[in-house]
Structures are given as structure tokens and as C-alpha cells.
Tab-separated table of C-alpha atoms and ligand atoms in Angstrom:
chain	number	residue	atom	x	y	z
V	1	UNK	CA	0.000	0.000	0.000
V	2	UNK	CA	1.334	3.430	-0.448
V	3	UNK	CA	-0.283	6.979	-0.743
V	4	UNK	CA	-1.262	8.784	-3.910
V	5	UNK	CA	1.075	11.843	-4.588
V	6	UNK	CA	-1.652	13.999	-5.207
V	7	UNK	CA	-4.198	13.457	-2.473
V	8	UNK	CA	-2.481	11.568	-0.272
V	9	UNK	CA	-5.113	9.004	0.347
V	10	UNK	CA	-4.189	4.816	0.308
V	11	UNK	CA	-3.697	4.032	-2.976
V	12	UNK	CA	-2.424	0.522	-4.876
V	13	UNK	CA	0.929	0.236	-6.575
V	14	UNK	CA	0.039	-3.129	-8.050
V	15	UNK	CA	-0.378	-3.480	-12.074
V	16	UNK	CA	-4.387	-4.110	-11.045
V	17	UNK	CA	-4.202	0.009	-10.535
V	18	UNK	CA	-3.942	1.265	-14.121
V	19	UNK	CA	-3.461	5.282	-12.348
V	20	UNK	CA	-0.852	4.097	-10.839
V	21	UNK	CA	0.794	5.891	-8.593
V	22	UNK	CA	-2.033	7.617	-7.944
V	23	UNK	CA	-5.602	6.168	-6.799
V	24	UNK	CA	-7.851	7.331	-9.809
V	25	UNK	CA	-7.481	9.163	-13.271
V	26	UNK	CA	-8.435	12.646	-11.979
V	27	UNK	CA	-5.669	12.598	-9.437
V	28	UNK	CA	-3.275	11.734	-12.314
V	29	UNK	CA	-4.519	14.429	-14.798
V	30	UNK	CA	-4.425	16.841	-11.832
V	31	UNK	CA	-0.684	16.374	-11.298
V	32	UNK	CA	-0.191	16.370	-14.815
V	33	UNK	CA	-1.853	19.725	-14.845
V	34	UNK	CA	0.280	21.052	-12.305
V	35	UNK	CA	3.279	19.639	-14.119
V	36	UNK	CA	2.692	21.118	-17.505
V	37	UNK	CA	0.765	24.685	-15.701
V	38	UNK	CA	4.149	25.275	-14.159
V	39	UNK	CA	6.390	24.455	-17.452
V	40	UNK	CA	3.840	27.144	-19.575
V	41	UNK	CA	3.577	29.709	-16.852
V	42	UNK	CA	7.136	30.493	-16.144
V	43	UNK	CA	8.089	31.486	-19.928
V	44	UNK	CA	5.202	33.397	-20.070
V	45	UNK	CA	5.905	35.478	-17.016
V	46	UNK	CA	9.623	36.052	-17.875
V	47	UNK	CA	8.057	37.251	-21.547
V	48	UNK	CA	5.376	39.793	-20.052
V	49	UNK	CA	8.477	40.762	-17.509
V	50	UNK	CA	10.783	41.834	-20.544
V	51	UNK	CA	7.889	43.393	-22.527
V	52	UNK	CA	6.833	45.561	-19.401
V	53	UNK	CA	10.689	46.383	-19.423
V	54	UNK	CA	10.766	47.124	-22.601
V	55	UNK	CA	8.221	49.643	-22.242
V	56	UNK	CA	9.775	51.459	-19.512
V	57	UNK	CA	12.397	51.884	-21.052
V	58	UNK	CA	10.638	53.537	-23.861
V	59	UNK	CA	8.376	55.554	-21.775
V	60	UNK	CA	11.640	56.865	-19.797
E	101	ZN	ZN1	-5.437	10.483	-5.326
């Protein structure tokens, strides 16, 4: 028995658990949501960063 990494609640590492190793589907497309929301977000902020830079620098 172990515990799901994204609720934490008793979940089944055994090849009978096909969300494996987490205890359903929605816990596994949550992390994966987290996973990818935090690869697309950070670009994006360092992007809007430089524009607003950018336009400082114009402005100034
Ligand atoms: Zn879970």
C-alpha cells in the first residue's frame, strides 16, 4: 500500500491500478496539470516581464 502523490489518500501500486501511482485518473490528470501549468507559466511570465521592461524603457 502506499499513498497517492496527489491526495495523499491509500492508494495501490500493483499493475491491477492502471493510475498508478495515484488512486484514480483525476488525481493523475491533476498532477499532470500542475506539471505542464508550471512548465507554460514560467516562460510566459519572464516574456510579459521583458515586454513591461521594454516599455519602460521607452516611456523613460
Ligand atoms: Zn489520489
Amino acid at each position: 500500500m502506499a499513498l497517492c502523490p496527489q491526495c495523499n489518500q491509500a492508494t495501490s501500486l500493483s499493475s491491477d491500478n492502471a493510475w498508478r501511482p495515484f488512486c484514480s485518473e483525476r488525481c493523475k490528470l491533476l498532477d499532470l496539470g500542475e506539471w505542464f501549468g508550471e512548465r507554460y507559466t514560467v516562460p510566459v511570465d519572464n516574456l510579459e516581464g521583458d515586454l513591461l521592461q521594454d516599455e519602460d524603457g521607452t516611456l523613460q
